[in-house]
GROMACS .gro file of C-alpha atoms in nm:
model
  161
    1UNK     CA    1  -6.144   5.648   2.086
    2UNK     CA    2  -6.377   5.425   2.282
    3UNK     CA    3  -6.686   5.612   2.164
    4UNK     CA    4  -6.631   5.929   2.366
    5UNK     CA    5  -6.669   6.260   2.186
    6UNK     CA    6  -6.426   6.416   2.432
    7UNK     CA    7  -6.164   6.154   2.345
    8UNK     CA    8  -6.229   6.215   1.975
    9UNK     CA    9  -6.182   6.590   2.026
   10UNK     CA   10  -5.851   6.530   2.205
   11UNK     CA   11  -5.740   6.289   1.932
   12UNK     CA   12  -5.810   6.548   1.662
   13UNK     CA   13  -5.625   6.816   1.860
   14UNK     CA   14  -5.321   6.587   1.898
   15UNK     CA   15  -5.332   6.498   1.528
   16UNK     CA   16  -5.352   6.866   1.431
   17UNK     CA   17  -5.050   6.945   1.647
   18UNK     CA   18  -4.863   6.651   1.499
   19UNK     CA   19  -4.950   6.767   1.145
   20UNK     CA   20  -4.796   7.106   1.219
   21UNK     CA   21  -4.840   7.360   0.940
   22UNK     CA   22  -4.986   7.114   0.690
   23UNK     CA   23  -5.328   7.220   0.558
   24UNK     CA   24  -5.496   6.884   0.637
   25UNK     CA   25  -5.476   6.612   0.897
   26UNK     CA   26  -5.377   6.284   0.728
   27UNK     CA   27  -5.441   5.927   0.842
   28UNK     CA   28  -5.076   5.885   0.940
   29UNK     CA   29  -5.105   6.187   1.174
   30UNK     CA   30  -5.402   6.028   1.350
   31UNK     CA   31  -5.226   5.690   1.366
   32UNK     CA   32  -4.917   5.851   1.517
   33UNK     CA   33  -5.106   5.999   1.810
   34UNK     CA   34  -5.399   5.758   1.857
   35UNK     CA   35  -5.405   5.547   2.170
   36UNK     CA   36  -5.399   5.180   2.082
   37UNK     CA   37  -5.429   5.051   2.433
   38UNK     CA   38  -5.695   5.097   2.690
   39UNK     CA   39  -5.693   5.430   2.872
   40UNK     CA   40  -5.690   5.225   3.192
   41UNK     CA   41  -5.342   5.086   3.116
   42UNK     CA   42  -5.214   5.430   3.029
   43UNK     CA   43  -5.368   5.570   3.348
   44UNK     CA   44  -5.194   5.293   3.544
   45UNK     CA   45  -4.865   5.397   3.383
   46UNK     CA   46  -4.922   5.759   3.480
   47UNK     CA   47  -5.009   5.654   3.833
   48UNK     CA   48  -4.696   5.443   3.865
   49UNK     CA   49  -4.478   5.727   3.739
   50UNK     CA   50  -4.643   5.990   3.958
   51UNK     CA   51  -4.617   5.770   4.268
   52UNK     CA   52  -4.251   5.695   4.197
   53UNK     CA   53  -4.311   5.322   4.148
   54UNK     CA   54  -4.022   5.253   3.911
   55UNK     CA   55  -4.065   4.878   3.862
   56UNK     CA   56  -4.436   4.905   3.783
   57UNK     CA   57  -4.378   5.204   3.553
   58UNK     CA   58  -4.111   5.018   3.356
   59UNK     CA   59  -4.322   4.703   3.329
   60UNK     CA   60  -4.628   4.898   3.211
   61UNK     CA   61  -4.421   5.100   2.966
   62UNK     CA   62  -4.282   4.779   2.815
   63UNK     CA   63  -4.630   4.626   2.798
   64UNK     CA   64  -4.782   4.929   2.629
   65UNK     CA   65  -4.502   4.942   2.371
   66UNK     CA   66  -4.543   4.568   2.299
   67UNK     CA   67  -4.915   4.625   2.248
   68UNK     CA   68  -4.841   4.888   1.985
   69UNK     CA   69  -4.880   5.213   2.176
   70UNK     CA   70  -4.690   5.492   2.007
   71UNK     CA   71  -4.406   5.636   2.219
   72UNK     CA   72  -4.498   5.993   2.119
   73UNK     CA   73  -4.852   5.933   2.246
   74UNK     CA   74  -4.721   5.802   2.579
   75UNK     CA   75  -4.497   6.104   2.623
   76UNK     CA   76  -4.791   6.330   2.544
   77UNK     CA   77  -5.013   6.159   2.800
   78UNK     CA   78  -4.751   6.181   3.072
   79UNK     CA   79  -4.679   6.543   2.981
   80UNK     CA   80  -5.049   6.620   3.027
   81UNK     CA   81  -5.029   6.481   3.379
   82UNK     CA   82  -4.725   6.698   3.452
   83UNK     CA   83  -4.898   7.008   3.315
   84UNK     CA   84  -5.186   6.933   3.550
   85UNK     CA   85  -4.936   6.904   3.837
   86UNK     CA   86  -4.798   7.245   3.747
   87UNK     CA   87  -5.149   7.392   3.749
   88UNK     CA   88  -5.227   7.228   4.083
   89UNK     CA   89  -4.914   7.369   4.241
   90UNK     CA   90  -4.972   7.718   4.100
   91UNK     CA   91  -5.331   7.729   4.219
   92UNK     CA   92  -5.241   7.589   4.561
   93UNK     CA   93  -4.985   7.868   4.591
   94UNK     CA   94  -5.276   8.109   4.536
   95UNK     CA   95  -5.459   7.942   4.824
   96UNK     CA   96  -5.726   7.771   4.616
   97UNK     CA   97  -5.882   7.452   4.758
   98UNK     CA   98  -5.831   7.121   4.580
   99UNK     CA   99  -6.197   7.092   4.477
  100UNK     CA  100  -6.187   7.425   4.298
  101UNK     CA  101  -5.854   7.336   4.136
  102UNK     CA  102  -5.995   7.008   4.004
  103UNK     CA  103  -6.297   7.189   3.862
  104UNK     CA  104  -6.100   7.470   3.698
  105UNK     CA  105  -5.837   7.234   3.553
  106UNK     CA  106  -6.092   6.977   3.437
  107UNK     CA  107  -5.938   6.698   3.643
  108UNK     CA  108  -6.157   6.391   3.676
  109UNK     CA  109  -6.212   6.256   4.031
  110UNK     CA  110  -6.011   5.935   3.973
  111UNK     CA  111  -5.723   6.138   3.830
  112UNK     CA  112  -5.742   6.380   4.123
  113UNK     CA  113  -5.680   6.089   4.363
  114UNK     CA  114  -5.341   6.041   4.196
  115UNK     CA  115  -5.252   6.396   4.092
  116UNK     CA  116  -5.304   6.585   4.418
  117UNK     CA  117  -5.081   6.358   4.630
  118UNK     CA  118  -4.826   6.350   4.345
  119UNK     CA  119  -4.812   6.730   4.338
  120UNK     CA  120  -4.718   6.728   4.706
  121UNK     CA  121  -4.466   6.446   4.665
  122UNK     CA  122  -4.294   6.577   4.352
  123UNK     CA  123  -4.309   6.950   4.428
  124UNK     CA  124  -4.249   7.245   4.197
  125UNK     CA  125  -3.886   7.176   4.114
  126UNK     CA  126  -3.959   6.809   4.048
  127UNK     CA  127  -4.248   6.897   3.817
  128UNK     CA  128  -4.029   7.139   3.622
  129UNK     CA  129  -3.751   6.878   3.595
  130UNK     CA  130  -4.011   6.629   3.477
  131UNK     CA  131  -4.141   6.867   3.210
  132UNK     CA  132  -3.786   6.923   3.086
  133UNK     CA  133  -3.727   6.545   3.071
  134UNK     CA  134  -4.054   6.502   2.881
  135UNK     CA  135  -3.958   6.773   2.631
  136UNK     CA  136  -3.617   6.610   2.581
  137UNK     CA  137  -3.778   6.268   2.529
  138UNK     CA  138  -4.025   6.419   2.280
  139UNK     CA  139  -3.739   6.582   2.088
  140UNK     CA  140  -3.533   6.261   2.095
  141UNK     CA  141  -3.824   6.052   1.969
  142UNK     CA  142  -3.869   6.290   1.678
  143UNK     CA  143  -3.504   6.347   1.590
  144UNK     CA  144  -3.279   6.076   1.734
  145UNK     CA  145  -3.177   5.741   1.592
  146UNK     CA  146  -3.175   5.589   1.939
  147UNK     CA  147  -3.423   5.304   1.989
  148UNK     CA  148  -3.752   5.446   2.108
  149UNK     CA  149  -3.770   5.192   2.389
  150UNK     CA  150  -3.440   5.325   2.528
  151UNK     CA  151  -3.564   5.684   2.518
  152UNK     CA  152  -3.881   5.589   2.708
  153UNK     CA  153  -3.692   5.375   2.958
  154UNK     CA  154  -3.459   5.666   3.032
  155UNK     CA  155  -3.763   5.891   3.074
  156UNK     CA  156  -3.936   5.650   3.313
  157UNK     CA  157  -3.616   5.617   3.517
  158UNK     CA  158  -3.584   5.995   3.537
  159UNK     CA  159  -3.948   6.054   3.630
  160UNK     CA  160  -3.950   5.787   3.901
  161UNK     CA  161  -3.622   5.892   4.061
   0.00000   0.00000   0.00000
């Protein structure tokens, strides 16, 4: 987790969700959702996707998978970004300023530099389409026999369209 208690908290929350109704979180649950690569590389992937930079997004996705990052974890990270976009758009529609939105949503300043322009670029319908694509990729990763790399490539292509 890089030594951050916040990252540890998020890891445990992801592991608990992954474990579902089981009474305990097992090591395999943690391993399934733990980030194996630096958060910086994952942030770069999110930035490439949110800016619509298809070639960079595909290259980073391939690199992260080669380095052992779990596809489910990548989908979860990207989904978090899209949920933030949804919150940004909803609060902007209420007339709230970006600074207040960032504070209420817990968006870090470096993330805000990517998320706020992305919310404008992608728009409400695009964010909803992205969330649907993320849910479909999550379902496919958990239930399909398709290669996981193909599922993530299709997702990156969809999100950068």
